[in-house]
Amino acid sequence: MFVVMTFLAYQSNAQEQEDRTIKQERILFGLKAGTNYSNVYDTKGEAFDAKGKIGFVAGAFLAVPLGKMIGFQPEILFSQKGFKADGDLFGTSYSLKRTTSYLDIPLLFAVKPVGFLTLLAGPQYSYLLNQKYDFVNASSSIEQEEAFINDDIRKNTLAFLAGVDVNLEHIVVGARVGWDISNNRGDGSSTTPRYRNTWIQTTLGYRFYY
């Protein structure tokens, strides 16, 4: 009886390990949503002090295994970034909040040291969809507002991401840190400091097995 029970337990454990391995080697599709906490590369400049702001992020991802421990994970995301700032312009104090909405496409290399953990890193292409300004000044002028609103920001930028996913069966909890590789202040004629996004991203997702 003891021998039979031991054999059944061994078979059950072997089957569980086999099922886990099969899942690791299957293509996964998922949806996720969460938040970005973003700021700009230069948080301080002449009469300019930037602070972080929270934005929304949501999209889809595909996990493609290239072996038992490595893979490729492309994603497509709607991602809000930007910053808040206080400063002095033309002798008058102001406050500003800039929200930039991007289409982000991360192309991430994945390493899976254990079944529930995925380490990710790679480049990201971003396309600027729109930008919104909230400019507050006691004696606001068109000239003051245009100093920011006419900022020549590139629509196409490249960034680098690194992060981790915690995989709980179908649920995925993700955390990323990202930063623009190149300055996206266009031709450099703006009056604000170098404008380069940096952000921390947290998401909650659901993945489907194929």
PDB file of C-alpha atoms in Angstrom:
ATOM      1  CA  MET A   1       0.000   0.000   0.000  1.00  0.00           C
ATOM      2  CA  PHE A   2       2.801   2.408   0.929  1.00  0.00           C
ATOM      3  CA  VAL A   3       4.580   1.630  -2.342  1.00  0.00           C
ATOM      4  CA  VAL A   4       1.404   2.321  -4.334  1.00  0.00           C
ATOM      5  CA  MET A   5       0.805   5.642  -2.567  1.00  0.00           C
ATOM      6  CA  THR A   6       4.425   6.694  -3.096  1.00  0.00           C
ATOM      7  CA  PHE A   7       4.191   5.824  -6.790  1.00  0.00           C
ATOM      8  CA  LEU A   8       0.941   7.800  -7.205  1.00  0.00           C
ATOM      9  CA  ALA A   9       2.429  10.839  -5.439  1.00  0.00           C
ATOM     10  CA  TYR A  10       5.492  10.674  -7.681  1.00  0.00           C
ATOM     11  CA  GLN A  11       3.325  10.427 -10.788  1.00  0.00           C
ATOM     12  CA  SER A  12       1.186  13.365  -9.651  1.00  0.00           C
ATOM     13  CA  ASN A  13       4.253  15.551  -8.991  1.00  0.00           C
ATOM     14  CA  ALA A  14       5.781  14.595 -12.331  1.00  0.00           C
ATOM     15  CA  GLN A  15       2.530  15.452 -14.105  1.00  0.00           C
ATOM     16  CA  GLU A  16       2.366  18.858 -12.382  1.00  0.00           C
ATOM     17  CA  GLN A  17       5.951  19.642 -13.422  1.00  0.00           C
ATOM     18  CA  GLU A  18       5.191  18.539 -16.990  1.00  0.00           C
ATOM     19  CA  ASP A  19       2.054  20.726 -17.110  1.00  0.00           C
ATOM     20  CA  ARG A  20       4.046  23.694 -15.781  1.00  0.00           C
ATOM     21  CA  THR A  21       6.734  23.177 -18.425  1.00  0.00           C
ATOM     22  CA  ILE A  22       4.125  22.939 -21.189  1.00  0.00           C
ATOM     23  CA  LYS A  23       2.543  26.208 -20.047  1.00  0.00           C
ATOM     24  CA  GLN A  24       5.941  27.933 -20.004  1.00  0.00           C
ATOM     25  CA  GLU A  25       6.479  26.883 -23.622  1.00  0.00           C
ATOM     26  CA  ARG A  26       3.089  28.059 -24.924  1.00  0.00           C
ATOM     27  CA  ILE A  27       2.326  31.410 -26.562  1.00  0.00           C
ATOM     28  CA  LEU A  28       0.376  33.697 -24.242  1.00  0.00           C
ATOM     29  CA  PHE A  29      -1.842  36.661 -25.108  1.00  0.00           C
ATOM     30  CA  GLY A  30      -2.826  39.132 -22.409  1.00  0.00           C
ATOM     31  CA  LEU A  31      -4.522  42.412 -21.579  1.00  0.00           C
ATOM     32  CA  LYS A  32      -3.350  44.796 -18.873  1.00  0.00           C
ATOM     33  CA  ALA A  33      -3.960  48.211 -17.347  1.00  0.00           C
ATOM     34  CA  GLY A  34      -2.358  50.353 -14.671  1.00  0.00           C
ATOM     35  CA  THR A  35      -0.565  53.620 -14.000  1.00  0.00           C
ATOM     36  CA  ASN A  36       2.560  55.552 -14.984  1.00  0.00           C
ATOM     37  CA  TYR A  37       4.318  57.817 -12.537  1.00  0.00           C
ATOM     38  CA  SER A  38       6.263  60.059 -14.901  1.00  0.00           C
ATOM     39  CA  ASN A  39       8.509  63.081 -14.940  1.00  0.00           C
ATOM     40  CA  VAL A  40      11.069  64.717 -17.231  1.00  0.00           C
ATOM     41  CA  TYR A  41      14.792  64.044 -17.417  1.00  0.00           C
ATOM     42  CA  ASP A  42      15.735  67.518 -16.176  1.00  0.00           C
ATOM     43  CA  THR A  43      13.547  68.179 -13.159  1.00  0.00           C
ATOM     44  CA  LYS A  44      15.165  71.553 -12.504  1.00  0.00           C
ATOM     45  CA  GLY A  45      16.240  74.328 -14.806  1.00  0.00           C
ATOM     46  CA  GLU A  46      16.287  78.080 -15.025  1.00  0.00           C
ATOM     47  CA  ALA A  47      13.083  79.221 -13.257  1.00  0.00           C
ATOM     48  CA  PHE A  48      11.676  75.716 -13.660  1.00  0.00           C
ATOM     49  CA  ASP A  49      11.028  72.974 -11.078  1.00  0.00           C
ATOM     50  CA  ALA A  50       9.289  69.821 -12.384  1.00  0.00           C
ATOM     51  CA  LYS A  51       7.482  67.190 -10.330  1.00  0.00           C
ATOM     52  CA  GLY A  52       6.080  63.787 -11.213  1.00  0.00           C
ATOM     53  CA  LYS A  53       2.476  63.095 -12.215  1.00  0.00           C
ATOM     54  CA  ILE A  54       0.288  60.007 -12.492  1.00  0.00           C
ATOM     55  CA  GLY A  55      -1.134  58.850 -15.824  1.00  0.00           C
ATOM     56  CA  PHE A  56      -3.118  55.914 -17.203  1.00  0.00           C
ATOM     57  CA  VAL A  57      -1.691  52.994 -19.208  1.00  0.00           C
ATOM     58  CA  ALA A  58      -3.508  50.079 -20.879  1.00  0.00           C
ATOM     59  CA  GLY A  59      -2.970  47.660 -23.710  1.00  0.00           C
ATOM     60  CA  ALA A  60      -2.108  44.129 -24.817  1.00  0.00           C
ATOM     61  CA  PHE A  61       0.944  41.882 -24.806  1.00  0.00           C
ATOM     62  CA  LEU A  62       2.125  38.657 -26.416  1.00  0.00           C
ATOM     63  CA  ALA A  63       4.562  36.282 -24.710  1.00  0.00           C
ATOM     64  CA  VAL A  64       6.420  34.129 -27.236  1.00  0.00           C
ATOM     65  CA  PRO A  65       8.681  31.391 -25.756  1.00  0.00           C
ATOM     66  CA  LEU A  66      12.053  30.808 -27.399  1.00  0.00           C
ATOM     67  CA  GLY A  67      12.909  27.985 -25.008  1.00  0.00           C
ATOM     68  CA  LYS A  68      12.179  26.938 -21.434  1.00  0.00           C
ATOM     69  CA  MET A  69      13.801  29.999 -19.860  1.00  0.00           C
ATOM     70  CA  ILE A  70      13.883  32.725 -22.521  1.00  0.00           C
ATOM     71  CA  GLY A  71      11.319  34.449 -24.705  1.00  0.00           C
ATOM     72  CA  PHE A  72      10.195  37.550 -26.570  1.00  0.00           C
ATOM     73  CA  GLN A  73       7.401  39.840 -25.349  1.00  0.00           C
ATOM     74  CA  PRO A  74       6.083  42.573 -27.660  1.00  0.00           C
ATOM     75  CA  GLU A  75       3.416  44.924 -26.281  1.00  0.00           C
ATOM     76  CA  ILE A  76       1.201  47.723 -27.547  1.00  0.00           C
ATOM     77  CA  LEU A  77       0.040  50.330 -25.038  1.00  0.00           C
ATOM     78  CA  PHE A  78      -1.833  53.590 -24.732  1.00  0.00           C
ATOM     79  CA  SER A  79       0.344  55.448 -22.228  1.00  0.00           C
ATOM     80  CA  GLN A  80      -0.019  58.830 -20.514  1.00  0.00           C
ATOM     81  CA  LYS A  81       3.152  60.606 -19.386  1.00  0.00           C
ATOM     82  CA  GLY A  82       4.117  64.172 -18.570  1.00  0.00           C
ATOM     83  CA  PHE A  83       4.937  66.299 -15.537  1.00  0.00           C
ATOM     84  CA  LYS A  84       3.811  69.099 -13.233  1.00  0.00           C
ATOM     85  CA  ALA A  85       5.916  72.208 -12.737  1.00  0.00           C
ATOM     86  CA  ASP A  86       6.183  75.475 -10.870  1.00  0.00           C
ATOM     87  CA  GLY A  87       8.406  78.335 -11.888  1.00  0.00           C
ATOM     88  CA  ASP A  88       8.870  81.910 -12.921  1.00  0.00           C
ATOM     89  CA  LEU A  89       8.502  83.124 -16.493  1.00  0.00           C
ATOM     90  CA  PHE A  90       8.820  86.716 -17.713  1.00  0.00           C
ATOM     91  CA  GLY A  91       8.878  87.840 -14.077  1.00  0.00           C
ATOM     92  CA  THR A  92       5.627  86.114 -13.102  1.00  0.00           C
ATOM     93  CA  SER A  93       5.148  82.845 -11.222  1.00  0.00           C
ATOM     94  CA  TYR A  94       3.144  80.039 -12.821  1.00  0.00           C
ATOM     95  CA  SER A  95       2.103  76.403 -12.455  1.00  0.00           C
ATOM     96  CA  LEU A  96       1.902  73.981 -15.339  1.00  0.00           C
ATOM     97  CA  LYS A  97       0.710  70.422 -15.888  1.00  0.00           C
ATOM     98  CA  ARG A  98       1.564  68.723 -19.161  1.00  0.00           C
ATOM     99  CA  THR A  99      -0.049  65.390 -20.135  1.00  0.00           C
ATOM    100  CA  THR A 100       1.354  63.614 -23.171  1.00  0.00           C
ATOM    101  CA  SER A 101      -0.457  60.572 -24.601  1.00  0.00           C
ATOM    102  CA  TYR A 102       1.633  58.042 -26.497  1.00  0.00           C
ATOM    103  CA  LEU A 103       1.259  54.831 -28.437  1.00  0.00           C
ATOM    104  CA  ASP A 104       4.054  52.766 -26.871  1.00  0.00           C
ATOM    105  CA  ILE A 105       5.425  49.596 -28.488  1.00  0.00           C
ATOM    106  CA  PRO A 106       7.914  47.812 -26.187  1.00  0.00           C
ATOM    107  CA  LEU A 107       9.928  44.941 -27.708  1.00  0.00           C
ATOM    108  CA  LEU A 108      11.170  43.064 -24.670  1.00  0.00           C
ATOM    109  CA  PHE A 109      13.550  40.146 -24.199  1.00  0.00           C
ATOM    110  CA  ALA A 110      12.291  37.843 -21.422  1.00  0.00           C
ATOM    111  CA  VAL A 111      14.192  35.589 -19.011  1.00  0.00           C
ATOM    112  CA  LYS A 112      12.194  33.155 -16.836  1.00  0.00           C
ATOM    113  CA  PRO A 113      14.418  31.879 -14.004  1.00  0.00           C
ATOM    114  CA  VAL A 114      11.379  30.296 -12.297  1.00  0.00           C
ATOM    115  CA  GLY A 115       7.813  29.675 -13.418  1.00  0.00           C
ATOM    116  CA  PHE A 116       6.195  32.567 -11.597  1.00  0.00           C
ATOM    117  CA  LEU A 117       8.829  35.225 -12.424  1.00  0.00           C
ATOM    118  CA  THR A 118       9.755  36.883 -15.729  1.00  0.00           C
ATOM    119  CA  LEU A 119      12.591  39.428 -16.057  1.00  0.00           C
ATOM    120  CA  LEU A 120      12.187  41.830 -18.986  1.00  0.00           C
ATOM    121  CA  ALA A 121      14.339  44.391 -20.782  1.00  0.00           C
ATOM    122  CA  GLY A 122      14.473  45.991 -24.207  1.00  0.00           C
ATOM    123  CA  PRO A 123      13.779  49.007 -26.422  1.00  0.00           C
ATOM    124  CA  GLN A 124      10.494  50.843 -26.859  1.00  0.00           C
ATOM    125  CA  TYR A 125       9.196  52.906 -29.774  1.00  0.00           C
ATOM    126  CA  SER A 126       6.760  55.695 -28.850  1.00  0.00           C
ATOM    127  CA  TYR A 127       4.528  57.842 -31.051  1.00  0.00           C
ATOM    128  CA  LEU A 128       3.040  61.026 -29.603  1.00  0.00           C
ATOM    129  CA  LEU A 129      -0.749  61.018 -30.066  1.00  0.00           C
ATOM    130  CA  ASN A 130      -1.590  64.289 -28.332  1.00  0.00           C
ATOM    131  CA  GLN A 131      -0.536  66.665 -25.571  1.00  0.00           C
ATOM    132  CA  LYS A 132      -2.570  68.704 -23.143  1.00  0.00           C
ATOM    133  CA  TYR A 133      -1.513  71.730 -21.077  1.00  0.00           C
ATOM    134  CA  ASP A 134      -3.014  73.206 -17.938  1.00  0.00           C
ATOM    135  CA  PHE A 135      -1.304  76.574 -17.424  1.00  0.00           C
ATOM    136  CA  VAL A 136      -2.211  78.671 -14.382  1.00  0.00           C
ATOM    137  CA  ASN A 137      -0.907  82.181 -13.813  1.00  0.00           C
ATOM    138  CA  ALA A 138      -2.299  85.104 -11.834  1.00  0.00           C
ATOM    139  CA  SER A 139      -1.617  87.395 -14.773  1.00  0.00           C
ATOM    140  CA  SER A 140      -1.483  84.865 -17.591  1.00  0.00           C
ATOM    141  CA  SER A 141      -0.533  86.120 -21.040  1.00  0.00           C
ATOM    142  CA  ILE A 142      -0.636  84.551 -24.495  1.00  0.00           C
ATOM    143  CA  GLU A 143       3.130  84.963 -24.737  1.00  0.00           C
ATOM    144  CA  GLN A 144       3.670  83.037 -21.497  1.00  0.00           C
ATOM    145  CA  GLU A 145       1.400  80.183 -22.548  1.00  0.00           C
ATOM    146  CA  GLU A 146       2.905  79.902 -26.021  1.00  0.00           C
ATOM    147  CA  ALA A 147       6.361  79.516 -24.481  1.00  0.00           C
ATOM    148  CA  PHE A 148       5.153  76.053 -23.451  1.00  0.00           C
ATOM    149  CA  ILE A 149       2.339  75.204 -25.836  1.00  0.00           C
ATOM    150  CA  ASN A 150       4.507  75.858 -28.909  1.00  0.00           C
ATOM    151  CA  ASP A 151       7.182  73.535 -27.602  1.00  0.00           C
ATOM    152  CA  ASP A 152       8.605  71.604 -30.549  1.00  0.00           C
ATOM    153  CA  ILE A 153       8.259  68.032 -29.267  1.00  0.00           C
ATOM    154  CA  ARG A 154       9.182  65.097 -31.492  1.00  0.00           C
ATOM    155  CA  LYS A 155       6.377  62.691 -32.303  1.00  0.00           C
ATOM    156  CA  ASN A 156       8.713  59.689 -32.648  1.00  0.00           C
ATOM    157  CA  THR A 157      10.971  58.723 -29.738  1.00  0.00           C
ATOM    158  CA  LEU A 158      12.932  55.708 -28.545  1.00  0.00           C
ATOM    159  CA  ALA A 159      13.176  54.518 -24.955  1.00  0.00           C
ATOM    160  CA  PHE A 160      14.615  51.655 -22.912  1.00  0.00           C
ATOM    161  CA  LEU A 161      12.603  49.546 -20.434  1.00  0.00           C
ATOM    162  CA  ALA A 162      13.493  47.098 -17.679  1.00  0.00           C
ATOM    163  CA  GLY A 163      11.138  45.349 -15.309  1.00  0.00           C
ATOM    164  CA  VAL A 164       9.602  42.214 -13.896  1.00  0.00           C
ATOM    165  CA  ASP A 165       6.329  40.275 -14.197  1.00  0.00           C
ATOM    166  CA  VAL A 166       4.980  38.106 -11.392  1.00  0.00           C
ATOM    167  CA  ASN A 167       2.844  35.347 -12.958  1.00  0.00           C
ATOM    168  CA  LEU A 168       0.018  33.940 -10.837  1.00  0.00           C
ATOM    169  CA  GLU A 169      -1.558  31.470 -13.286  1.00  0.00           C
ATOM    170  CA  HIS A 170      -3.723  33.774 -15.463  1.00  0.00           C
ATOM    171  CA  ILE A 171      -3.012  36.934 -13.430  1.00  0.00           C
ATOM    172  CA  VAL A 172       0.125  38.973 -14.144  1.00  0.00           C
ATOM    173  CA  VAL A 173       1.418  41.771 -11.902  1.00  0.00           C
ATOM    174  CA  GLY A 174       3.974  43.911 -13.727  1.00  0.00           C
ATOM    175  CA  ALA A 175       6.430  46.657 -12.812  1.00  0.00           C
ATOM    176  CA  ARG A 176       8.632  48.605 -15.229  1.00  0.00           C
ATOM    177  CA  VAL A 177      11.038  51.509 -15.215  1.00  0.00           C
ATOM    178  CA  GLY A 178      11.580  53.375 -18.484  1.00  0.00           C
ATOM    179  CA  TRP A 179      13.425  56.381 -19.838  1.00  0.00           C
ATOM    180  CA  ASP A 180      13.762  58.055 -23.218  1.00  0.00           C
ATOM    181  CA  ILE A 181      17.096  57.422 -24.915  1.00  0.00           C
ATOM    182  CA  SER A 182      17.085  60.651 -26.936  1.00  0.00           C
ATOM    183  CA  ASN A 183      16.021  64.191 -26.179  1.00  0.00           C
ATOM    184  CA  ASN A 184      12.561  64.801 -27.655  1.00  0.00           C
ATOM    185  CA  ARG A 185      12.602  68.591 -27.487  1.00  0.00           C
ATOM    186  CA  GLY A 186      12.568  68.827 -31.285  1.00  0.00           C
ATOM    187  CA  ASP A 187      15.009  71.396 -32.652  1.00  0.00           C
ATOM    188  CA  GLY A 188      15.944  72.563 -29.145  1.00  0.00           C
ATOM    189  CA  SER A 189      14.325  75.978 -29.424  1.00  0.00           C
ATOM    190  CA  SER A 190      11.963  75.594 -26.444  1.00  0.00           C
ATOM    191  CA  THR A 191      12.394  77.591 -23.243  1.00  0.00           C
ATOM    192  CA  THR A 192      11.806  74.599 -20.952  1.00  0.00           C
ATOM    193  CA  PRO A 193      14.600  72.250 -19.820  1.00  0.00           C
ATOM    194  CA  ARG A 194      15.540  69.229 -21.908  1.00  0.00           C
ATOM    195  CA  TYR A 195      12.327  67.297 -22.293  1.00  0.00           C
ATOM    196  CA  ARG A 196      12.970  63.570 -21.891  1.00  0.00           C
ATOM    197  CA  ASN A 197      10.441  61.240 -20.293  1.00  0.00           C
ATOM    198  CA  THR A 198      11.245  59.002 -17.347  1.00  0.00           C
ATOM    199  CA  TRP A 199       8.591  56.839 -15.688  1.00  0.00           C
ATOM    200  CA  ILE A 200       7.725  53.993 -13.340  1.00  0.00           C
ATOM    201  CA  GLN A 201       4.883  51.760 -14.515  1.00  0.00           C
ATOM    202  CA  THR A 202       2.752  49.284 -12.573  1.00  0.00           C
ATOM    203  CA  THR A 203       0.081  47.103 -14.204  1.00  0.00           C
ATOM    204  CA  LEU A 204      -2.337  44.279 -13.518  1.00  0.00           C
ATOM    205  CA  GLY A 205      -3.049  41.901 -16.393  1.00  0.00           C
ATOM    206  CA  TYR A 206      -4.854  38.742 -17.437  1.00  0.00           C
ATOM    207  CA  ARG A 207      -3.291  36.274 -19.845  1.00  0.00           C
ATOM    208  CA  PHE A 208      -4.788  33.583 -22.053  1.00  0.00           C
ATOM    209  CA  TYR A 209      -3.070  30.326 -23.062  1.00  0.00           C
ATOM    210  CA  TYR A 210      -3.005  29.251 -26.702  1.00  0.00           C
TER     211      TYR A 210
END
